[in-house]
Coordinates of C-alpha atoms and ligand atoms in Angstrom, one line a residue:
M1 CA 172.2 116.8 221.2
P2 CA 172.7 118.9 217.4
S3 CA 174.8 122.0 218.0
N4 CA 173.2 125.7 217.6
A5 CA 175.2 125.5 214.4
L6 CA 173.8 122.5 213.0
I7 CA 169.9 123.8 214.0
K8 CA 171.0 126.8 211.9
E9 CA 171.9 124.8 208.7
F10 CA 168.5 122.8 208.9
Q11 CA 167.0 126.5 209.4
A12 CA 168.8 127.6 206.2
I13 CA 166.9 125.2 204.3
V14 CA 163.4 124.9 205.4
G15 CA 163.2 128.0 206.9
K16 CA 163.2 129.0 210.7
E17 CA 159.2 128.6 211.1
N18 CA 159.9 124.5 209.8
V19 CA 162.3 123.7 212.5
L20 CA 160.1 122.7 215.0
E21 CA 162.0 122.8 218.4
S22 CA 159.6 124.0 221.2
E23 CA 158.6 121.3 223.9
A24 CA 155.3 120.6 223.1
D25 CA 156.6 120.1 219.1
R26 CA 159.0 117.6 220.3
H27 CA 156.6 115.6 222.7
S28 CA 154.0 115.9 219.8
Y29 CA 155.9 114.0 217.8
S30 CA 157.6 111.3 219.8
Y31 CA 154.7 108.6 219.7
D32 CA 152.2 107.3 216.9
S33 CA 149.3 104.8 217.0
A34 CA 151.1 102.1 219.0
V35 CA 151.1 101.0 222.3
L36 CA 154.8 101.7 222.9
D37 CA 156.8 104.3 224.9
P38 CA 157.6 107.2 223.3
V39 CA 160.8 108.6 222.4
V40 CA 161.3 112.5 222.2
P41 CA 163.3 113.9 219.1
E42 CA 165.9 116.4 219.0
F43 CA 163.5 118.5 216.7
A44 CA 161.2 118.0 213.9
V45 CA 161.9 119.2 210.0
R46 CA 158.9 120.2 207.9
P47 CA 160.3 120.5 204.2
T48 CA 157.9 122.3 201.7
T49 CA 159.6 121.3 198.5
S50 CA 161.2 118.8 196.7
E51 CA 164.7 120.5 196.8
E52 CA 164.2 121.1 200.5
L53 CA 163.3 117.5 201.3
G54 CA 166.5 115.9 199.7
K55 CA 168.8 118.3 201.2
V56 CA 167.1 117.8 205.0
V57 CA 168.0 113.9 203.9
R58 CA 171.8 114.8 203.1
L59 CA 172.5 116.8 206.1
C60 CA 171.3 114.0 208.6
N61 CA 173.4 111.8 207.0
E62 CA 176.4 114.0 206.8
N63 CA 175.8 114.3 210.2
G64 CA 175.0 111.0 211.2
L65 CA 171.7 112.1 212.6
P66 CA 168.8 109.7 212.8
V67 CA 165.5 110.8 210.4
T68 CA 162.2 109.4 211.2
P69 CA 159.9 110.1 208.2
R70 CA 156.4 110.8 209.5
G71 CA 153.2 111.3 207.5
S72 CA 150.3 111.5 209.7
G73 CA 151.9 109.3 212.8
T74 CA 148.3 107.0 212.1
N75 CA 150.8 103.9 211.8
L76 CA 150.1 100.7 214.3
S77 CA 153.4 99.4 214.8
G78 CA 155.6 102.3 216.1
G79 CA 157.1 102.9 212.6
T80 CA 157.2 106.8 213.6
I81 CA 158.8 106.7 217.0
P82 CA 162.2 108.1 216.3
H83 CA 163.5 104.9 218.3
K84 CA 167.3 106.5 218.3
G85 CA 166.3 110.1 218.6
G86 CA 167.6 112.6 215.8
I87 CA 165.1 114.3 213.9
V88 CA 161.4 113.3 212.7
L89 CA 160.9 114.6 209.3
L90 CA 157.6 115.8 208.5
T91 CA 155.9 115.1 205.1
N92 CA 152.5 117.1 206.0
A93 CA 153.6 120.1 204.0
L94 CA 154.4 118.1 200.8
N95 CA 150.8 117.5 199.9
K96 CA 150.2 118.4 196.4
I97 CA 148.7 116.2 193.9
V98 CA 151.0 117.0 190.9
E99 CA 148.5 115.4 188.5
I100 CA 146.1 113.2 187.8
N101 CA 145.9 112.0 184.3
E102 CA 142.2 110.6 183.2
E103 CA 143.7 109.3 179.8
D104 CA 146.5 107.0 181.1
L105 CA 144.5 106.2 184.3
Y106 CA 147.5 107.1 186.7
A107 CA 148.2 109.9 189.1
V108 CA 151.2 111.7 190.3
V109 CA 151.5 112.8 194.2
Q110 CA 153.5 114.1 197.1
P111 CA 153.9 112.1 199.8
G112 CA 151.8 114.1 202.0
V113 CA 148.6 113.7 200.7
V114 CA 146.0 112.7 202.6
T115 CA 144.5 109.2 201.9
A116 CA 140.5 110.5 201.3
K117 CA 141.3 113.5 200.0
F118 CA 142.9 111.7 196.8
A119 CA 140.2 109.5 196.6
A120 CA 137.4 112.1 196.6
E121 CA 139.5 114.3 193.8
V122 CA 140.2 111.2 191.6
A123 CA 136.3 110.5 192.4
K124 CA 135.7 113.7 190.6
R125 CA 137.0 112.9 187.9
G126 CA 135.2 109.9 187.5
L127 CA 137.8 107.5 188.5
F128 CA 138.6 105.6 191.2
Y129 CA 141.5 104.4 193.5
P130 CA 140.4 101.5 195.5
P131 CA 142.8 101.5 198.7
D132 CA 140.7 102.5 201.8
P133 CA 142.6 101.9 205.2
G134 CA 140.3 102.6 207.8
S135 CA 142.2 105.9 208.7
Q136 CA 142.0 107.1 205.2
A137 CA 140.9 110.7 206.8
V138 CA 143.7 111.4 208.1
S139 CA 146.3 108.8 206.6
T140 CA 149.1 110.3 203.8
L141 CA 149.7 108.1 200.6
G142 CA 153.7 108.3 201.6
G143 CA 152.5 106.5 205.0
N144 CA 150.4 103.9 203.1
V145 CA 153.4 103.1 200.3
A146 CA 155.7 102.8 203.4
E147 CA 153.5 100.1 205.1
N148 CA 151.8 98.8 202.1
A149 CA 148.1 99.6 203.8
G150 CA 145.3 97.7 202.7
G151 CA 141.8 98.5 203.9
L152 CA 138.4 97.1 203.1
R153 CA 138.3 96.4 199.6
G154 CA 141.6 94.3 199.5
L155 CA 139.4 91.2 198.8
K156 CA 138.9 92.4 195.4
Y157 CA 140.9 95.4 194.3
G158 CA 144.0 94.3 196.6
V159 CA 146.0 96.4 198.9
T160 CA 148.5 99.7 198.0
K161 CA 151.1 98.0 196.3
D162 CA 148.6 97.0 193.8
Y163 CA 148.6 100.7 192.8
V164 CA 151.8 101.9 193.0
M165 CA 153.1 102.1 189.3
G166 CA 156.6 103.9 190.7
V167 CA 158.5 105.9 193.6
D168 CA 160.8 108.7 193.2
F169 CA 162.8 108.8 196.3
F170 CA 165.7 110.3 197.9
D171 CA 168.6 108.3 199.0
V172 CA 170.5 108.6 202.0
N173 CA 173.1 111.3 200.4
G174 CA 169.7 113.2 199.0
E175 CA 170.1 112.1 195.8
L176 CA 166.7 111.9 193.8
V177 CA 166.5 108.0 192.9
K178 CA 163.5 107.3 189.9
S179 CA 161.9 104.2 189.9
G180 CA 159.1 102.7 188.1
S181 CA 157.1 105.0 185.1
R182 CA 153.6 106.1 184.1
T183 CA 153.2 103.5 181.8
V184 CA 151.1 100.0 182.3
K185 CA 154.3 98.1 182.0
C186 CA 157.5 98.6 182.9
V187 CA 160.8 96.3 183.5
T188 CA 163.7 98.7 183.2
G189 CA 166.0 98.2 185.6
L190 CA 165.7 96.7 189.0
N191 CA 161.9 97.1 190.6
L192 CA 163.3 99.6 193.1
S193 CA 159.3 100.8 193.5
A194 CA 158.6 97.4 195.2
L195 CA 161.6 97.6 197.2
Q196 CA 160.0 101.0 198.9
V197 CA 156.7 99.8 199.5
A198 CA 156.5 98.4 203.0
S199 CA 160.0 99.8 203.6
E200 CA 158.5 101.8 206.5
G201 CA 161.0 104.8 205.3
T202 CA 164.0 102.5 206.3
L203 CA 165.4 102.6 202.8
G204 CA 164.5 106.0 201.2
V205 CA 162.8 109.0 201.3
F206 CA 159.5 109.2 199.0
N207 CA 159.6 112.2 196.7
E208 CA 156.7 111.4 194.4
I209 CA 154.7 108.3 193.9
I210 CA 152.6 107.2 190.5
L211 CA 149.4 105.5 191.4
K212 CA 147.4 103.8 189.0
L213 CA 143.5 104.8 188.7
V214 CA 140.7 102.2 187.9
P215 CA 137.4 103.0 186.5
P216 CA 134.5 102.5 189.2
P217 CA 132.4 100.2 189.3
A218 CA 128.9 101.0 187.8
A219 CA 126.9 99.3 191.0
N220 CA 127.2 98.1 194.3
K221 CA 124.9 96.5 197.2
A222 CA 125.8 96.4 200.6
M223 CA 124.2 93.8 203.0
M224 CA 124.5 92.9 206.6
A225 CA 124.4 89.1 207.5
L226 CA 123.4 88.3 211.3
F227 CA 124.4 85.3 212.9
D228 CA 123.9 83.6 216.5
D229 CA 127.2 81.9 216.2
V230 CA 130.5 83.4 215.3
D231 CA 131.5 80.0 213.8
K232 CA 128.6 80.0 211.6
A233 CA 129.6 83.7 210.5
S234 CA 133.3 82.5 209.7
A235 CA 131.9 79.5 207.8
T236 CA 129.9 81.6 205.3
V237 CA 133.1 83.4 204.6
A238 CA 134.3 80.3 203.3
A239 CA 131.3 79.8 201.3
I240 CA 130.9 82.4 199.6
I241 CA 134.7 82.4 197.9
A242 CA 134.2 78.9 197.4
A243 CA 130.9 79.8 195.4
K244 CA 133.2 81.8 193.3
I245 CA 132.3 85.2 194.4
V246 CA 134.6 87.8 195.3
P247 CA 132.8 90.7 197.0
C248 CA 134.6 94.0 197.2
T249 CA 134.2 93.7 201.0
L250 CA 133.8 91.2 203.7
E251 CA 133.9 92.3 207.4
L252 CA 133.0 90.2 210.0
L253 CA 132.6 92.0 213.8
D254 CA 132.0 89.7 217.0
N255 CA 129.9 90.2 219.5
V256 CA 132.1 92.2 221.9
T257 CA 132.8 95.0 218.7
I258 CA 128.9 95.0 217.4
N259 CA 128.0 96.7 221.0
L260 CA 130.9 98.9 221.5
V261 CA 130.4 100.2 217.9
E262 CA 126.5 100.6 218.5
D263 CA 127.1 102.8 221.9
F264 CA 129.4 104.8 219.7
T265 CA 127.8 105.0 216.7
K266 CA 124.0 104.1 217.0
A267 CA 124.1 102.8 213.9
G268 CA 121.5 100.3 214.8
L269 CA 123.3 97.5 214.7
P270 CA 122.2 94.4 216.2
R271 CA 123.0 93.9 219.8
D272 CA 122.2 90.5 220.4
A273 CA 123.9 88.9 217.0
Q274 CA 127.0 86.8 217.9
A275 CA 128.4 88.1 214.6
I276 CA 127.6 90.0 211.8
L277 CA 129.3 90.4 208.1
L278 CA 129.2 93.4 206.0
I279 CA 129.5 92.4 202.4
E280 CA 129.4 94.6 199.6
V281 CA 129.3 93.6 196.2
D282 CA 130.1 95.7 192.8
G283 CA 130.5 96.0 189.2
H284 CA 128.2 95.9 186.7
P285 CA 124.5 96.1 187.5
G286 CA 123.3 93.0 186.0
Q287 CA 126.1 91.2 187.6
V288 CA 125.8 93.0 191.4
A289 CA 122.1 91.9 191.3
E290 CA 123.0 88.3 190.2
E291 CA 125.7 88.1 193.1
A292 CA 123.7 89.9 195.9
E293 CA 120.9 87.0 195.5
K294 CA 123.6 84.4 195.5
V295 CA 125.2 86.0 198.5
V296 CA 121.9 86.2 200.4
A297 CA 121.0 82.3 199.7
I298 CA 124.5 81.4 200.8
C299 CA 124.2 83.3 204.5
K300 CA 121.0 81.6 205.0
K301 CA 122.2 78.3 204.2
T302 CA 125.0 78.8 206.6
G303 CA 122.6 79.8 209.1
A304 CA 122.2 83.1 208.9
T305 CA 119.4 84.4 211.0
D306 CA 118.6 87.6 209.0
V307 CA 119.9 89.2 206.0
K308 CA 119.2 93.0 205.6
A309 CA 120.2 94.6 202.4
A310 CA 120.8 98.3 202.2
K311 CA 118.1 100.2 200.6
D312 CA 119.8 103.6 199.4
E313 CA 123.4 105.0 199.4
A314 CA 122.6 106.5 203.1
E315 CA 122.0 103.1 204.8
R316 CA 124.9 101.8 202.8
N317 CA 127.1 104.6 204.3
K318 CA 125.7 104.1 207.5
L319 CA 126.9 100.6 207.6
W320 CA 130.7 101.3 206.3
E321 CA 130.8 104.5 208.8
A322 CA 129.7 101.7 211.6
R323 CA 132.6 99.5 210.4
R324 CA 134.9 101.7 210.0
A325 CA 134.0 103.3 213.5
A326 CA 135.5 99.6 215.2
L327 CA 138.9 100.8 216.2
P328 CA 137.9 103.8 217.9
A329 CA 134.6 102.2 219.6
L330 CA 136.8 99.6 221.1
A331 CA 139.3 102.2 222.0
R332 CA 136.8 104.1 224.3
A333 CA 136.2 101.0 226.4
K334 CA 139.7 100.3 228.4
P335 CA 142.8 103.0 228.5
T336 CA 144.8 100.9 225.9
T337 CA 144.0 99.0 222.9
V338 CA 146.2 96.7 221.4
L339 CA 145.2 96.0 218.1
E340 CA 147.1 93.2 215.9
D341 CA 146.8 92.0 212.6
A342 CA 148.0 88.5 212.3
T343 CA 146.5 87.7 209.3
V344 CA 145.9 83.7 207.9
P345 CA 145.0 82.2 205.1
R346 CA 141.1 82.5 204.6
S347 CA 140.2 78.4 205.3
K348 CA 141.6 79.2 208.3
I349 CA 139.3 82.0 209.8
P350 CA 136.8 79.6 211.5
A351 CA 140.0 77.8 213.5
M352 CA 142.0 81.6 214.3
I353 CA 138.7 82.9 215.4
K354 CA 138.0 79.6 217.8
A355 CA 141.9 79.9 219.1
I356 CA 141.3 83.7 219.8
N357 CA 138.4 83.2 221.9
A358 CA 140.3 80.4 223.9
I359 CA 143.4 82.8 224.2
A360 CA 141.2 85.3 225.3
K361 CA 139.4 82.8 228.3
K362 CA 142.9 81.7 229.2
Y363 CA 144.2 84.8 230.2
D364 CA 141.0 86.5 231.2
L365 CA 141.1 89.2 228.6
T366 CA 138.6 90.9 226.7
I367 CA 139.3 90.4 223.1
G368 CA 136.9 92.3 220.6
T369 CA 137.7 90.6 217.0
F370 CA 136.6 92.2 213.7
G371 CA 138.3 92.7 210.1
H372 CA 138.8 91.9 206.7
A373 CA 137.5 88.0 207.2
G374 CA 136.9 87.9 203.0
D375 CA 141.3 88.3 203.3
G376 CA 141.9 86.3 206.5
N377 CA 142.9 89.5 208.0
L378 CA 141.5 89.9 211.3
H379 CA 141.8 92.6 214.0
P380 CA 141.7 90.9 217.6
T381 CA 142.0 93.9 220.1
I382 CA 142.5 93.5 223.4
M383 CA 141.3 96.1 225.7
C384 CA 143.3 96.6 228.8
D385 CA 145.2 99.3 231.3
K386 CA 148.8 99.0 230.4
R387 CA 149.4 100.6 233.6
D388 CA 148.2 97.2 235.0
K389 CA 151.4 95.2 235.1
N390 CA 149.8 91.9 236.1
E391 CA 147.4 92.3 233.1
F392 CA 149.5 93.6 230.7
H393 CA 151.7 90.3 231.3
R394 CA 149.0 88.5 230.3
V395 CA 148.0 90.5 227.5
E396 CA 152.0 90.3 225.8
E397 CA 151.5 86.6 226.1
A398 CA 148.0 86.2 224.7
V399 CA 149.6 88.3 221.7
D400 CA 152.2 85.8 221.8
E401 CA 150.3 82.9 221.2
I402 CA 148.2 84.7 218.6
F403 CA 150.9 84.9 216.6
D404 CA 152.3 81.4 217.1
V405 CA 148.4 80.1 216.2
A406 CA 148.6 82.4 213.1
L407 CA 152.3 81.0 212.2
S408 CA 151.2 77.3 212.5
F409 CA 147.9 78.2 210.1
K410 CA 150.8 79.3 207.6
G411 CA 149.4 82.6 207.9
T412 CA 151.6 86.2 208.6
L413 CA 152.4 88.2 211.7
S414 CA 151.1 91.2 209.8
G415 CA 148.5 91.9 207.0
E416 CA 148.7 95.5 206.6
H417 CA 149.9 97.2 209.6
G418 CA 153.5 96.6 209.4
I419 CA 156.8 95.2 211.6
G420 CA 158.1 98.5 212.8
L421 CA 159.3 98.5 216.1
A422 CA 156.4 96.5 217.7
K423 CA 156.6 93.3 215.8
A424 CA 160.6 93.2 215.4
K425 CA 161.3 90.3 217.8
W426 CA 159.3 88.4 216.0
L427 CA 160.3 88.3 212.4
E428 CA 162.7 85.4 212.6
K429 CA 160.2 83.2 213.8
E430 CA 158.1 83.6 210.4
T431 CA 160.9 84.2 208.1
S432 CA 164.2 83.0 209.1
A433 CA 168.1 84.0 210.3
A434 CA 169.2 84.3 206.5
T435 CA 166.0 86.5 205.6
I436 CA 166.9 88.8 208.1
A437 CA 170.7 88.7 207.0
Y438 CA 170.2 89.5 203.8
A439 CA 167.3 92.7 204.5
K440 CA 170.2 93.6 207.2
A441 CA 173.1 93.5 204.2
L442 CA 170.8 95.4 202.0
K443 CA 169.9 98.0 204.6
K444 CA 173.9 98.5 205.1
A445 CA 174.5 99.0 201.5
V446 CA 171.8 101.9 201.1
D447 CA 172.3 103.2 204.2
P448 CA 175.9 102.2 205.8
K449 CA 175.6 104.9 208.7
G450 CA 171.7 103.6 209.6
I451 CA 170.4 107.0 209.9
L452 CA 167.3 106.1 207.8
N453 CA 164.2 105.2 210.5
P454 CA 166.8 102.9 212.5
G455 CA 165.7 100.2 214.5
K456 CA 162.7 99.5 212.5
I457 CA 161.9 96.2 211.1
I458 CA 164.9 94.5 211.6
G459 CA 165.6 95.9 214.8
G460 CA 168.9 97.0 215.9
Ligands
LIG1 C1 141.5 104.0 213.5 C2 142.9 103.3 212.5 C3 142.6 102.3 211.4 C4 143.4 101.9 210.5 N1 143.0 101.2 210.1 C5 143.8 100.8 208.7 C6 143.4 100.2 207.9 O1 142.1 99.5 207.6 N2 144.3 99.4 206.8 C7 145.6 99.5 207.0 O2 146.8 99.0 206.5 N3 146.4 100.3 208.2 C8 145.1 101.2 209.1 N4 145.6 102.0 209.6 C9 147.1 101.8 210.1 C10 147.7 103.1 209.2 O3 146.6 104.1 208.6 C11 148.4 102.7 208.2 O4 149.2 101.9 208.5 C12 148.3 104.0 207.3 O5 149.3 103.9 206.2 C13 149.8 105.1 207.9 O6 149.8 106.2 206.9 P1 150.3 107.7 207.7 O7 150.3 108.5 207.1 O8 149.8 107.9 209.1 O9 152.1 107.2 208.3 P2 152.7 107.3 209.5 O10 152.2 106.5 210.6 O11 153.0 108.6 209.5 O12 154.1 106.7 208.9 C14 154.1 105.1 208.6 C15 155.4 104.6 208.2 O13 155.9 105.5 206.8 C16 157.0 105.9 206.7 N5 156.8 107.2 205.9 C17 155.9 108.2 205.7 N6 156.2 109.1 205.1 C18 157.3 108.6 204.5 C19 157.9 109.0 203.3 N7 157.5 110.0 202.4 N8 158.8 108.4 202.7 C20 159.2 107.1 203.6 N9 158.6 106.8 204.3 C21 157.7 107.5 204.9 C22 156.8 106.4 208.3 O14 158.4 106.6 208.8 C23 156.5 105.4 209.0 O15 157.3 104.2 208.9 C24 144.8 102.5 210.8 C25 145.3 103.0 211.9 C26 144.0 103.8 212.7 C27 144.4 104.5 213.9

């Protein structure tokens, strides 16, 4: 427990009102969106300037106090649970868009800027920031970089890492480390920005992030293809890619998900379809028309019972809102929602879906599967009740098996949600003892006292 004198030192840096010590505040920052037990921090600290941020990190290090950075707490892997106590470092007051440069196509932001707000500001200038996690209305850019967040447009446009040109971050001593640049090319020194991406707050605390912007596509066309069989839908994903068409979005929803989304949103999804694919192509208007036509033909050939195209922007928005509602819709079904993001090479999607359905049957569980089928990133979602010990034991076994299948297909434990606390125990299965030893050596070198988000990714 930090002494009163130490609390006063934090108050001297950020002001009394930004050291949050009440019972309610401490509990509010004890959990995130992962299905893990909460851990209550000593208190939370909310810096409002870069200078304060650096001083807070330094003070934590000087006192060996664990520090868990937190954007909006929407991560799904326990990244913001203050596992070893200490303080939660809130970034939500560091929320300035410092610069949007229309000439050189980049922006500089503080870490607490909300993703959708940033994308909207950029769009006002006629530019485009493609990474669009389903949580974008709430998540922060700092959290996105620290998790290397993906989203619905990952297939064509890539994920957060593809837009990070630089990260200025505070090291554990509160010194500002500069990496990357505002230029398209930069090979000056080690690529430390890349090291910060997906580091989950374990290697530094971001102060400012330089993000790449691109021109927006001139046109788009959204479609919904209906299938009476999930296998046909997953085979269609492979067929579209094999035809050398790269839609910006290619999402799959199975029957369980379709029905729960429909209950929630009343978007008009076809309840009797065994699967739907939501597909959007974008680019030059001529190319969009040609690709949309080809996509419809492929869907029909691979067994779609119907393909509906969004007639206007309102219909298009309705489709994407329905897709974005998938997780909240599934989460309404039962008290506990275990959402996984094991990811496989695209060609293995049909086999992966088959395996998930067999696992659901074997463990007598309800699993709804949806996700970014176009990039192999599925979200099998188990609806259960953690208080039912027998059921939850079966859930844990099912998750183990899902990971085993994904790894047997040369897939990965996490396509976008990170390792955090939730998946640390499986890390060696995918990588190797040497990989973990290397990561631990790196961590020890930059954070000898182990105060930066301890316990995440590599355990400890
Ligand atoms: C409904 C829903 C839908 C989602 N959809 C998607 C999706 O489509 N794609 C996807 O990838 N994820 C998705 N997620 C997961 C989540 O939104 C992302 O991981 C997001 O990037 C987290 O952002 P955040 O601001 O909430 O970060 P937090 O959860 O607050 O933090 C995430 C990690 O970032 C670290 N961190 C935060 N700020 C800093 C900083 N300044 N310096 C260093 N480290 C920092 C934290 O310590 C933590 O390890 C979804 C979550 C929900 C609840």
